[in-house]
Short mmCIF file of C-alpha atoms in Angstrom, two decimals:
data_model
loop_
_atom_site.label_atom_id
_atom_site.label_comp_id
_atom_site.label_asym_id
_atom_site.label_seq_id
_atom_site.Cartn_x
_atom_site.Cartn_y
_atom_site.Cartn_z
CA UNK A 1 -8.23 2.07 -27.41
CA UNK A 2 -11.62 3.80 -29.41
CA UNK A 3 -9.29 4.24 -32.39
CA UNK A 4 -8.26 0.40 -32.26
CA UNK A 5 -11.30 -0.51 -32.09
CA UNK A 6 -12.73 1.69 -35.15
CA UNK A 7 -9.80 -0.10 -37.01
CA UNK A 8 -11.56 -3.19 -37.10
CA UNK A 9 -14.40 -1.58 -38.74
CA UNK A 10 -12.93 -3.00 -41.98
CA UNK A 11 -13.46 -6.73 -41.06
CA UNK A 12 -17.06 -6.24 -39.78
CA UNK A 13 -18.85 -9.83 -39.61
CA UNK A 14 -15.63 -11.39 -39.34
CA UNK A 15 -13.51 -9.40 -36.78
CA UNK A 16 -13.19 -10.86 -33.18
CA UNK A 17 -12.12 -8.23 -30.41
CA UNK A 18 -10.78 -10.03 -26.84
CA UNK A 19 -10.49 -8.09 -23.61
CA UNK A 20 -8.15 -9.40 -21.25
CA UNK A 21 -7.78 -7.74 -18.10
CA UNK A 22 -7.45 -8.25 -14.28
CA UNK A 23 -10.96 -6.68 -12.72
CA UNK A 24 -10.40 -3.76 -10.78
CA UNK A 25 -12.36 -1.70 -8.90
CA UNK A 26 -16.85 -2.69 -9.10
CA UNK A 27 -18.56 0.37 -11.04
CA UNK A 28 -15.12 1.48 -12.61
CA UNK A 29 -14.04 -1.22 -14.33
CA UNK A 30 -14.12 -1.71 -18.11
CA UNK A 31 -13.33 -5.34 -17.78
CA UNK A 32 -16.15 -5.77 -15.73
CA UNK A 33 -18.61 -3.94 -18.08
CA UNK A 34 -17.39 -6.30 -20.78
CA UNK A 35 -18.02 -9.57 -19.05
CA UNK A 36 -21.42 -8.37 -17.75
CA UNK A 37 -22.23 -8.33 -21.53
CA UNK A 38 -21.24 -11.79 -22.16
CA UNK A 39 -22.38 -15.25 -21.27
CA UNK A 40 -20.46 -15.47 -18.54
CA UNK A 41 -18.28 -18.60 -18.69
CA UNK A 42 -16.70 -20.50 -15.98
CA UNK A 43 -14.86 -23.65 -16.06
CA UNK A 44 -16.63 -26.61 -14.73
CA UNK A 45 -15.15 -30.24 -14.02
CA UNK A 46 -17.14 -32.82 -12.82
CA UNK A 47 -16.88 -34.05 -8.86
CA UNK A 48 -14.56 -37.09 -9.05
CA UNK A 49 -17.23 -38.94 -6.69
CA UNK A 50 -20.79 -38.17 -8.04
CA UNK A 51 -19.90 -36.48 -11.05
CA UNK A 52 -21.71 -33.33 -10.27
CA UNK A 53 -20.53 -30.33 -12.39
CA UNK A 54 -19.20 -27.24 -11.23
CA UNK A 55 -16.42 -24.86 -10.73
CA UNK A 56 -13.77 -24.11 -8.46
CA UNK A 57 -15.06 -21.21 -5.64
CA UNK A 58 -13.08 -19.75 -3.07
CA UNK A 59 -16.18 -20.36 -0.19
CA UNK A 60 -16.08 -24.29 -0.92
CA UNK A 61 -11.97 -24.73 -0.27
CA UNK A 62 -11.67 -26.09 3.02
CA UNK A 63 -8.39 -25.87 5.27
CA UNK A 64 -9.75 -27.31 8.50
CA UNK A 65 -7.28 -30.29 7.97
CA UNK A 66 -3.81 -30.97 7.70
CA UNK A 67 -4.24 -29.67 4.02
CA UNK A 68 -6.42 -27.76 1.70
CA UNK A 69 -9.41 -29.79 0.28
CA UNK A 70 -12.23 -28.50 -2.70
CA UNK A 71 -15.53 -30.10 -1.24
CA UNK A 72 -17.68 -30.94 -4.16
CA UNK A 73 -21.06 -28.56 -4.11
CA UNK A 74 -23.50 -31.98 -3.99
CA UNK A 75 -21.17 -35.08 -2.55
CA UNK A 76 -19.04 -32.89 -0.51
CA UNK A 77 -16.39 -35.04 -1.88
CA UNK A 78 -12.79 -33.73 -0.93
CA UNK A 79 -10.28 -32.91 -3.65
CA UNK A 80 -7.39 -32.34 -3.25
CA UNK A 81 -4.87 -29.73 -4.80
CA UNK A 82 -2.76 -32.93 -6.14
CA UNK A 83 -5.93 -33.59 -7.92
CA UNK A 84 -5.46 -30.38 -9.87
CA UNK A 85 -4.14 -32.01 -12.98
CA UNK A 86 -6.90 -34.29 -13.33
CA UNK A 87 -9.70 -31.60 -12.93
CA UNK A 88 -8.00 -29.48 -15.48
CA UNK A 89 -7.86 -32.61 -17.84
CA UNK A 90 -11.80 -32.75 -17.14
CA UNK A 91 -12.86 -29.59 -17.59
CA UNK A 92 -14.82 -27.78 -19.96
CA UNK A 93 -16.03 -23.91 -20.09
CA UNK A 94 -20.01 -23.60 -19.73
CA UNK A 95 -21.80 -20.12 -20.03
CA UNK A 96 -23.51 -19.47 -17.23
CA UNK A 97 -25.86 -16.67 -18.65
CA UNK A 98 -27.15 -15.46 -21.44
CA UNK A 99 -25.42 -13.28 -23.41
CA UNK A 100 -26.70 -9.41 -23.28
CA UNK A 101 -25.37 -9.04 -27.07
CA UNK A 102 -25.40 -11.89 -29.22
CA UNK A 103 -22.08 -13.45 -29.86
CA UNK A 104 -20.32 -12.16 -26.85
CA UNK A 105 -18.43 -14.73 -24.58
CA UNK A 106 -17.14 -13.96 -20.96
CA UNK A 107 -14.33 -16.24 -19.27
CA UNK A 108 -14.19 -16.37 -15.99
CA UNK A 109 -10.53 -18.06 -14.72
CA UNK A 110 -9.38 -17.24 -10.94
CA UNK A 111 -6.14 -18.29 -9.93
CA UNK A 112 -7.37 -21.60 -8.10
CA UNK A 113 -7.16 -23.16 -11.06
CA UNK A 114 -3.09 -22.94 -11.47
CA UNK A 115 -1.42 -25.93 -12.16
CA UNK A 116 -0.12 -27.92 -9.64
CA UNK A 117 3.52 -26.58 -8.61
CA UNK A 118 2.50 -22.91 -9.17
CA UNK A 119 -0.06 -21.08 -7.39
CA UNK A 120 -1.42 -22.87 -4.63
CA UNK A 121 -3.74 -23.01 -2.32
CA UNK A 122 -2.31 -22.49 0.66
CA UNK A 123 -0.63 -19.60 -0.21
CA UNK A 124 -3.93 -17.81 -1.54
CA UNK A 125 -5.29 -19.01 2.35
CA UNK A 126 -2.05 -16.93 3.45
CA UNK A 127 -2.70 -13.53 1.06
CA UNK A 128 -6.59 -14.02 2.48
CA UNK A 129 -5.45 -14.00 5.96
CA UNK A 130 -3.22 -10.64 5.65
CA UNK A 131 -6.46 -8.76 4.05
CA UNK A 132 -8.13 -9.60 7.25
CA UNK A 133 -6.49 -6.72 8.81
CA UNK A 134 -5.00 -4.68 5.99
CA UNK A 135 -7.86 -3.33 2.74
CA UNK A 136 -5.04 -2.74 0.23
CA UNK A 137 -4.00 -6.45 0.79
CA UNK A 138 -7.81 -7.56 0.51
CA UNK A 139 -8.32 -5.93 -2.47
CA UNK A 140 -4.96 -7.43 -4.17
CA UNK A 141 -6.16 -11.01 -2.95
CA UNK A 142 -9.58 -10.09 -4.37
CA UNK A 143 -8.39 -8.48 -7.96
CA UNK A 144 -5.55 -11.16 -8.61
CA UNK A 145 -6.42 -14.27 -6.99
CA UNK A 146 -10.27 -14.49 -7.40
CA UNK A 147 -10.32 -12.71 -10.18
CA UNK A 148 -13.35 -10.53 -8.91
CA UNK A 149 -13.95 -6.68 -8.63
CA UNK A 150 -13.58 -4.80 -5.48
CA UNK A 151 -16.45 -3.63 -4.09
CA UNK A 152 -15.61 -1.02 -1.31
CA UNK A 153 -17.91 -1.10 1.47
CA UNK A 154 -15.84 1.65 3.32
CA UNK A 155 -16.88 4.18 0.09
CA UNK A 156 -19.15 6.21 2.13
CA UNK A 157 -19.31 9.16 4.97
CA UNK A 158 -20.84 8.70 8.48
CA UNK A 159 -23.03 10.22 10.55
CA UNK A 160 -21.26 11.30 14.27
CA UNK A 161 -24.40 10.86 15.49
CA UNK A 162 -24.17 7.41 14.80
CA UNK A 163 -20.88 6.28 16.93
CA UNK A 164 -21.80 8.92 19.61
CA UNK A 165 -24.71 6.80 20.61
CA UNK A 166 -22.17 3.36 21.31
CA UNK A 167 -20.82 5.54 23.91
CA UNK A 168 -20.32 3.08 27.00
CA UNK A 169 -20.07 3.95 30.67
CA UNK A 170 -16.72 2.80 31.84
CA UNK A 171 -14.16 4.46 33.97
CA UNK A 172 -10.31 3.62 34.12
CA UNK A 173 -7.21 4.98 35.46
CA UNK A 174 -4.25 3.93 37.48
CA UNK A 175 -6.95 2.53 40.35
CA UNK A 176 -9.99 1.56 38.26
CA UNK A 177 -9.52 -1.44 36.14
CA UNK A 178 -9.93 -1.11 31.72
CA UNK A 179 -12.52 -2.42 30.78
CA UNK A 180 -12.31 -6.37 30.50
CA UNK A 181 -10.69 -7.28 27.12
CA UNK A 182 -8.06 -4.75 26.65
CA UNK A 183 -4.73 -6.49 26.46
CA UNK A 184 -2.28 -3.02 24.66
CA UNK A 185 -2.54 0.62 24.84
CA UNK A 186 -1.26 2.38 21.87
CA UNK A 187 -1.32 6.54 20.97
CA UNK A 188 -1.34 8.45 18.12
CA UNK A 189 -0.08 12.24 18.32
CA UNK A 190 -0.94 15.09 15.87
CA UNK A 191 0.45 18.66 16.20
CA UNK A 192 -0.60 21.82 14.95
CA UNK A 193 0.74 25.52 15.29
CA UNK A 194 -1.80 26.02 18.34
CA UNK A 195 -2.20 22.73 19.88
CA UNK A 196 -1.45 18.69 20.11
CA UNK A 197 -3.99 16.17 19.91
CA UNK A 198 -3.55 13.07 21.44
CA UNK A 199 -5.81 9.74 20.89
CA UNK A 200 -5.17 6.65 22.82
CA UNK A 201 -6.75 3.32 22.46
CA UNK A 202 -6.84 -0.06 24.08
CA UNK A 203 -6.42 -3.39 22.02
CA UNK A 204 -7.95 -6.36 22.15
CA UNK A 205 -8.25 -9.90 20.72
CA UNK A 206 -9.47 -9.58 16.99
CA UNK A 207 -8.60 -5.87 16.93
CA UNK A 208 -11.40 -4.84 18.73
CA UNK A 209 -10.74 -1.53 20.36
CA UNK A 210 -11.42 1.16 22.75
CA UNK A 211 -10.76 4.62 22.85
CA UNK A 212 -9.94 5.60 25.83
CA UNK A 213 -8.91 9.46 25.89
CA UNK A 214 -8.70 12.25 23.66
CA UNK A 215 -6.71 15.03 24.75
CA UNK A 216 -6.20 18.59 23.54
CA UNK A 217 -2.86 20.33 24.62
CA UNK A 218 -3.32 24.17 23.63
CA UNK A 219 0.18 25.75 23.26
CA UNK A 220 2.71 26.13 20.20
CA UNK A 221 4.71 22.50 20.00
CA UNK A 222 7.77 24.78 19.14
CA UNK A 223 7.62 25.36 23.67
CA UNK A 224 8.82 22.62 25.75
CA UNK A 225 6.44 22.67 28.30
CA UNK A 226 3.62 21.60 25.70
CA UNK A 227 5.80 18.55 25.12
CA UNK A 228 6.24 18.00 28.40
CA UNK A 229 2.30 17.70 29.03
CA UNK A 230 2.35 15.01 25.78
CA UNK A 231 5.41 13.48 27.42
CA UNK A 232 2.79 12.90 30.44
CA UNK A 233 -0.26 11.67 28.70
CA UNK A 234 2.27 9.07 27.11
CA UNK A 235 3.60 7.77 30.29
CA UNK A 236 0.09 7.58 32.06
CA UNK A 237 -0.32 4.37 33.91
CA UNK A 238 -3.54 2.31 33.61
CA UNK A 239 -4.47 -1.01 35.38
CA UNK A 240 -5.56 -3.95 33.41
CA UNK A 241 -8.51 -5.52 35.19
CA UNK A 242 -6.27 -8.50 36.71
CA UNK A 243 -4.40 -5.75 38.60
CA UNK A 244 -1.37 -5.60 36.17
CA UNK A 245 0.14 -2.20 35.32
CA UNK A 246 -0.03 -1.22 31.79
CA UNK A 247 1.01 1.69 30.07
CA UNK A 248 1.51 3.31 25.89
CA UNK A 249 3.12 0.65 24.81
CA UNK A 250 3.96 2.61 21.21
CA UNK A 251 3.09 6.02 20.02
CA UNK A 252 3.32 7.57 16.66
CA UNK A 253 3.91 11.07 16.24
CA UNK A 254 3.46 12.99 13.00
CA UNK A 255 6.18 15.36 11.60
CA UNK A 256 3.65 16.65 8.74
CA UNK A 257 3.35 20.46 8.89
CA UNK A 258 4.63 23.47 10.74
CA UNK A 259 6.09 21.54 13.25
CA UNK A 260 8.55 19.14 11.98
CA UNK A 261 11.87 20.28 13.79
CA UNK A 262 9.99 19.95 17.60
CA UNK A 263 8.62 16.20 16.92
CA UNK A 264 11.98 15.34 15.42
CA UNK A 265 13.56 16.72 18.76
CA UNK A 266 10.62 15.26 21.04
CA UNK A 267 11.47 11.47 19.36
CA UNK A 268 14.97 11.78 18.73
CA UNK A 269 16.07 10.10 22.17
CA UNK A 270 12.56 8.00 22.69
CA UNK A 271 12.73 5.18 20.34
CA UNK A 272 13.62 2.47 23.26
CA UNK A 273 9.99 3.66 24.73
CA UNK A 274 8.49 3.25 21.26
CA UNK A 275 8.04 6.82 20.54
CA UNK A 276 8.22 7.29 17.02
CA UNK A 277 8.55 10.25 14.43
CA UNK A 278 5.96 9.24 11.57
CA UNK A 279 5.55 11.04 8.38
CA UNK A 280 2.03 9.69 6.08
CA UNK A 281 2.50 8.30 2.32
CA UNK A 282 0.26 8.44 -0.07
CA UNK A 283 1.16 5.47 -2.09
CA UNK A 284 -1.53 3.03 -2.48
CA UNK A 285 0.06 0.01 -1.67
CA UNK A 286 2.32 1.34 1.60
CA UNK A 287 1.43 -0.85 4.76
CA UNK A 288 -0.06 0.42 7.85
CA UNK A 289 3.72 1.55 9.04
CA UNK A 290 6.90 0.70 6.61
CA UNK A 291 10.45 0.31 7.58
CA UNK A 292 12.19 3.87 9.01
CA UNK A 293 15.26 5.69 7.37
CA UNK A 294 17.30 7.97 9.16
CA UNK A 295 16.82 11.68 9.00
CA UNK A 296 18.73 14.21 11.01
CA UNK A 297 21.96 13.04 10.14
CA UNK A 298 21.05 9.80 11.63
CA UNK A 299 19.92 10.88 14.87
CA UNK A 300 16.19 10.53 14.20
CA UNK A 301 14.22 7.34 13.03
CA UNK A 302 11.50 8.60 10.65
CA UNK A 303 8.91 5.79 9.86
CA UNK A 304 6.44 5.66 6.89
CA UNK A 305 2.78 5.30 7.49
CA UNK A 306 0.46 4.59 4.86
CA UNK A 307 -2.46 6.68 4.31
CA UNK A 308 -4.48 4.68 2.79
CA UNK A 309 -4.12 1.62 4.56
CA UNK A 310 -4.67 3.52 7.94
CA UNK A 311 -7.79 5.82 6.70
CA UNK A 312 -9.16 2.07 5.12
CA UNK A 313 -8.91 0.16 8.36
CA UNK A 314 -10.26 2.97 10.48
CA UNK A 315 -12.99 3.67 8.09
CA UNK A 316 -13.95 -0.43 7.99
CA UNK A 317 -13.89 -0.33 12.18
CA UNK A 318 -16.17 2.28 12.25
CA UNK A 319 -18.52 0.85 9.79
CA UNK A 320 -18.58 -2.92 11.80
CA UNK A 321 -19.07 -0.94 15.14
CA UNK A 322 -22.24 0.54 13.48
CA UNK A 323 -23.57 -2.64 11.86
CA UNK A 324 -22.90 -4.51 15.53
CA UNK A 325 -24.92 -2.23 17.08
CA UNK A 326 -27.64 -2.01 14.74
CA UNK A 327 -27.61 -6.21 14.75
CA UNK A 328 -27.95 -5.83 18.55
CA UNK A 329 -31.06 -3.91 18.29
CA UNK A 330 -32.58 -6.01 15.81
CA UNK A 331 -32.16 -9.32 17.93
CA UNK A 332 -33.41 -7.46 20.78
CA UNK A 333 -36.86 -6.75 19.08
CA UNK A 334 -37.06 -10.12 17.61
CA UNK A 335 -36.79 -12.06 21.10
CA UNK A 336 -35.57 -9.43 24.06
CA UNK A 337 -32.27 -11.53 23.77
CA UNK A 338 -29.75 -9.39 24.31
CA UNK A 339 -25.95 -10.27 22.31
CA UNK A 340 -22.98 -8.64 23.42
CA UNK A 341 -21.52 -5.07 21.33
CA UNK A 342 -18.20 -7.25 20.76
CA UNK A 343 -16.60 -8.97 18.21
CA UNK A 344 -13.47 -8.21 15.48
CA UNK A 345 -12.62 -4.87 15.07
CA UNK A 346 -15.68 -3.16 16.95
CA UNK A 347 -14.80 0.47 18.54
CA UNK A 348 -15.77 1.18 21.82
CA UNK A 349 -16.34 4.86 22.87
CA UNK A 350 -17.00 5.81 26.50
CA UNK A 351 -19.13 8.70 27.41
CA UNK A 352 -16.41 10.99 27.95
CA UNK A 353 -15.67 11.94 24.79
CA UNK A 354 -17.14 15.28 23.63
CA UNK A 355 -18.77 15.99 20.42
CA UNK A 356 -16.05 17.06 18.56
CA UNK A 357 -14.17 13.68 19.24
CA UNK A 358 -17.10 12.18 16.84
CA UNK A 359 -17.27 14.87 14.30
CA UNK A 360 -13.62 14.98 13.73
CA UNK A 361 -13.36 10.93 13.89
CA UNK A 362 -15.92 10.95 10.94
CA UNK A 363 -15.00 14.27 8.99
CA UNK A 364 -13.22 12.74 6.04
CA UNK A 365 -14.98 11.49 2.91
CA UNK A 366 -13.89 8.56 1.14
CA UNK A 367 -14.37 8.26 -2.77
CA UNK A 368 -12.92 7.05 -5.92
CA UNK A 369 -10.94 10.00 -8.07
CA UNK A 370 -8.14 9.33 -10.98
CA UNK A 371 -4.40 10.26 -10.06
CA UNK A 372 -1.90 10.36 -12.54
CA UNK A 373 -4.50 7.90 -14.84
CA UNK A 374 -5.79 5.55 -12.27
CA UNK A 375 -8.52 5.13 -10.10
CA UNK A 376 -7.67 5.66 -6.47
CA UNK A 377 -9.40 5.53 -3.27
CA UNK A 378 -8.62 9.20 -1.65
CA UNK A 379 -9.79 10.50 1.37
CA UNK A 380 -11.02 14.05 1.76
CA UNK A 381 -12.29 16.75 4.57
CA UNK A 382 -13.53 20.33 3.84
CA UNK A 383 -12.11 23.11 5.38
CA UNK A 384 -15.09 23.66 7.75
CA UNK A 385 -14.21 20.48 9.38
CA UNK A 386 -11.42 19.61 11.28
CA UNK A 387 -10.09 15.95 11.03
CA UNK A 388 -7.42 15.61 14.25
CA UNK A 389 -8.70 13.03 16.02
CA UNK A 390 -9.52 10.79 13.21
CA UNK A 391 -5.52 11.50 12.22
CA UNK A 392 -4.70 10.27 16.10
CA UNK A 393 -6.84 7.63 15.67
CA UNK A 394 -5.12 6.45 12.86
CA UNK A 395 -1.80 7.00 13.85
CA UNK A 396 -2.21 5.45 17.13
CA UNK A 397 -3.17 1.84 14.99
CA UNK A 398 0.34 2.65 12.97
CA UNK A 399 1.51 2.20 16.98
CA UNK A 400 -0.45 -0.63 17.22
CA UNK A 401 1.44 -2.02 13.52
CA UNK A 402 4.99 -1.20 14.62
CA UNK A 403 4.56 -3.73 17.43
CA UNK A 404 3.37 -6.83 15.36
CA UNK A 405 2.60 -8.54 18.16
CA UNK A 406 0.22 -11.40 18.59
CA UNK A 407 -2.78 -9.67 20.35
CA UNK A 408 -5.19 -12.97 20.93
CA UNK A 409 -2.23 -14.56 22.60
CA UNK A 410 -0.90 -11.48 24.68
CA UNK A 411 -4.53 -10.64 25.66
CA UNK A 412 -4.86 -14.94 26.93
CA UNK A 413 -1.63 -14.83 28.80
CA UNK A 414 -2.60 -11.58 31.05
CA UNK A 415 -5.89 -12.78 31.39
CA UNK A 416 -3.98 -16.33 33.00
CA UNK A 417 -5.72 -18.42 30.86
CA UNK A 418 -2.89 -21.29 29.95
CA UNK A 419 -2.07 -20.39 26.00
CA UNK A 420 -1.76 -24.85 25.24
CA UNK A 421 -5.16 -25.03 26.40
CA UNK A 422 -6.98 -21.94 24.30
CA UNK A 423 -7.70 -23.26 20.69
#
């Protein structure tokens, strides 16, 4: 690109250079440095009502109704997407800023503005509502559709510290109730040439989550009896707190490793239970679990999981669990009011996890590095650290994917409260 560039050298005073790009990632983005430069132009119409002028933002598109509806920033007049043609007709680009360079314009065009008959609304309401649960998809809806950078807030380390003081006081098992709000139980398994490790977690409405054991199996997975102890943790049976008997409804096991040949024989006749031979991907835009092939001559379902996807969502989890507690604390000294630790996606920890549950949940590092010539979000532990029980943890929500099930509704309907009447 530099030596492009110095090729216009020739037409100096008369040359104009235009950089068109989709933004990428905030910080690392050379589109991004460009526009910051500029005047920063966006394309303003004027409300159809009042006559106010602005532009179209994602925030002020409203799909409470029957259909989506722009509400103007003043009037809150409601356009509608038919009224796309007209507010394209109207429009007009307008800096917004002043230009850090003379000369230097910035244009600013998301994809709400597509014509009517191509990129709707609705459909940009349906990418938004997959990157609720899955970062890759967020970031795509953020890059292509608003046209904005992504700014990572799971780019960071944590302390174990920090989760090991949520731990909560509840006790379960087949007699003692879960703890209220846990509708699934998923696990993830993770072997080693000494030992399995074993997380399971409950499920609840909005993701939120609880891990309820961690177990260490010491023994060499190539000996049956240390699958026979997994085999038992797997098939443990809890009680939900209305009395109903629940137990791993999915579990994912990895085949990375040494020990690829004893998973593969461990899952090869468990699929009807939803035991299932996993192997991770690296690819950046693999889901939290793909579709399986058939390995083994066909005997053994293998199923993709996505690293990235998986490390993103348990990384953003931990991150809202801290910020809910820290929130709680804050209300508390403003007016000894005391708001529940609940809410989307918030772990719960109980106090019988050890140490090494938190240190290992937290050990790997999240940054940006360049693969093959593009910025990627990798995730990285030291060799002083070992990182099983954030692999469970991860591969127990792969479980939790395979099952695509509706977890507000299942979670309503053993709880007995009548699904027509819940909004």
């Amino acid at each position: 690109m530099w030596i492009a560039l110095g090729r216009t050298s020739a037409y100096d005073g008369r040359k104009k250079l235009f950089y068109i790009s989709t933004p990428k990632i905030k910080g690392m983005c050379r589109i991004e440095e460009e526009f910051e430069l500029s005047d920063k132009r966006r394309l303003f119409f004027p409300c159809f009502n009042c006559g106010e002028s602005q532009f179209i933002e994602w925030k002020r598109i409203d799909f409470s109704g029957p259909r989506p509806v722009y509400l103007c920033i003043k009037c809150q007049y409601k356009h509608h997407e038919e009224d796309k043609t007209e507010i394209l007709k109207s429009s007009q680009w307008l800096p917004t800023a002043e230009p850090k360079e003379s000369g230097i314009r910035g244009f600013h065009l998301p994809a709400l503005y597509a014509p009517l008959g191509m990129y709707s609304w609705e459909t940009a309401l349906k990418q938004f509502k997959k990157g609720k649960t899955n970062p890759q998809e967020l970031k795509v809806f953020i890059n292509n559709v608003l046209g904005e950078t992504w700014a990572d807030e799971n780019i960071k380390s944590f302390d174990p510290e920090d989760l090991e003081t949520l731990a909560e006081d509840y006790a379960f098992g087949e007699h003692d109730p879960l703890p209220k709000g846990i509708g699934l139980i998923t696990a993830g398994v993770d072997t080693h040439p000494s030992h399995v490790d074993i997380v399971v977690r409950g499920w609840g409405r909005g993701h939120e989550n609880w891990f309820l054991d961690y177990v260490v199996i010491d023994g060499d997975p190539n000996q049956d009896h240390v699958w026979e102890q997994v085999y038992e943790v797997l098939t443990q049976v809890y009680t939900h707190h209305t009395g109903i008997k629940l137990r791993v409804a999915a579990a994912c096991v990895d085949t990375g490793g040494h020990n690829t040949e004893a998973v593969y024989n461990f899952c090869r006749d468990k699929f009807e239970e939803y035991i299932l031979a996993i192997k991770g991907t690296s690819n950046q835009a693999a889901p939290i679990i793909g579709n399986f092939s058939l390995v083994k001559e066909g005997t053994v379902r293998l199923f993709p999981v996505g690293k990235p996807a998986t490390h993103g969502r348990l990384f953003s989890g931990i991150r809202k669990s801290i910020a809910r507690a820290q929130k709680m604390k804050e209300v508390l000294a403003e007016d000894d009011k005391v708001i529940d630790y609940s809410g989307p996606q918030v772990m719960h920890f109980h106090k019988g996890l050890p140490s090494t549950f938190y240190k290992q949940l937290t050990a790997p590092k999240s940054k940006w590095a360049k693969r093959d010539g593009k910025w990627q979000q990798v995730y990285e532990t030291t060799d002083k650290v070992a990182d099983h029980a954030h692999d469970s943890a991860r591969y127990a929500d792969a479980a939790f994917g395979f099952l695509n099930i509706d977890i507000d509704r299942l979670c309503k309907e053993l709880d007995g409260v009548p699904i027509e009447n819940v909004s």
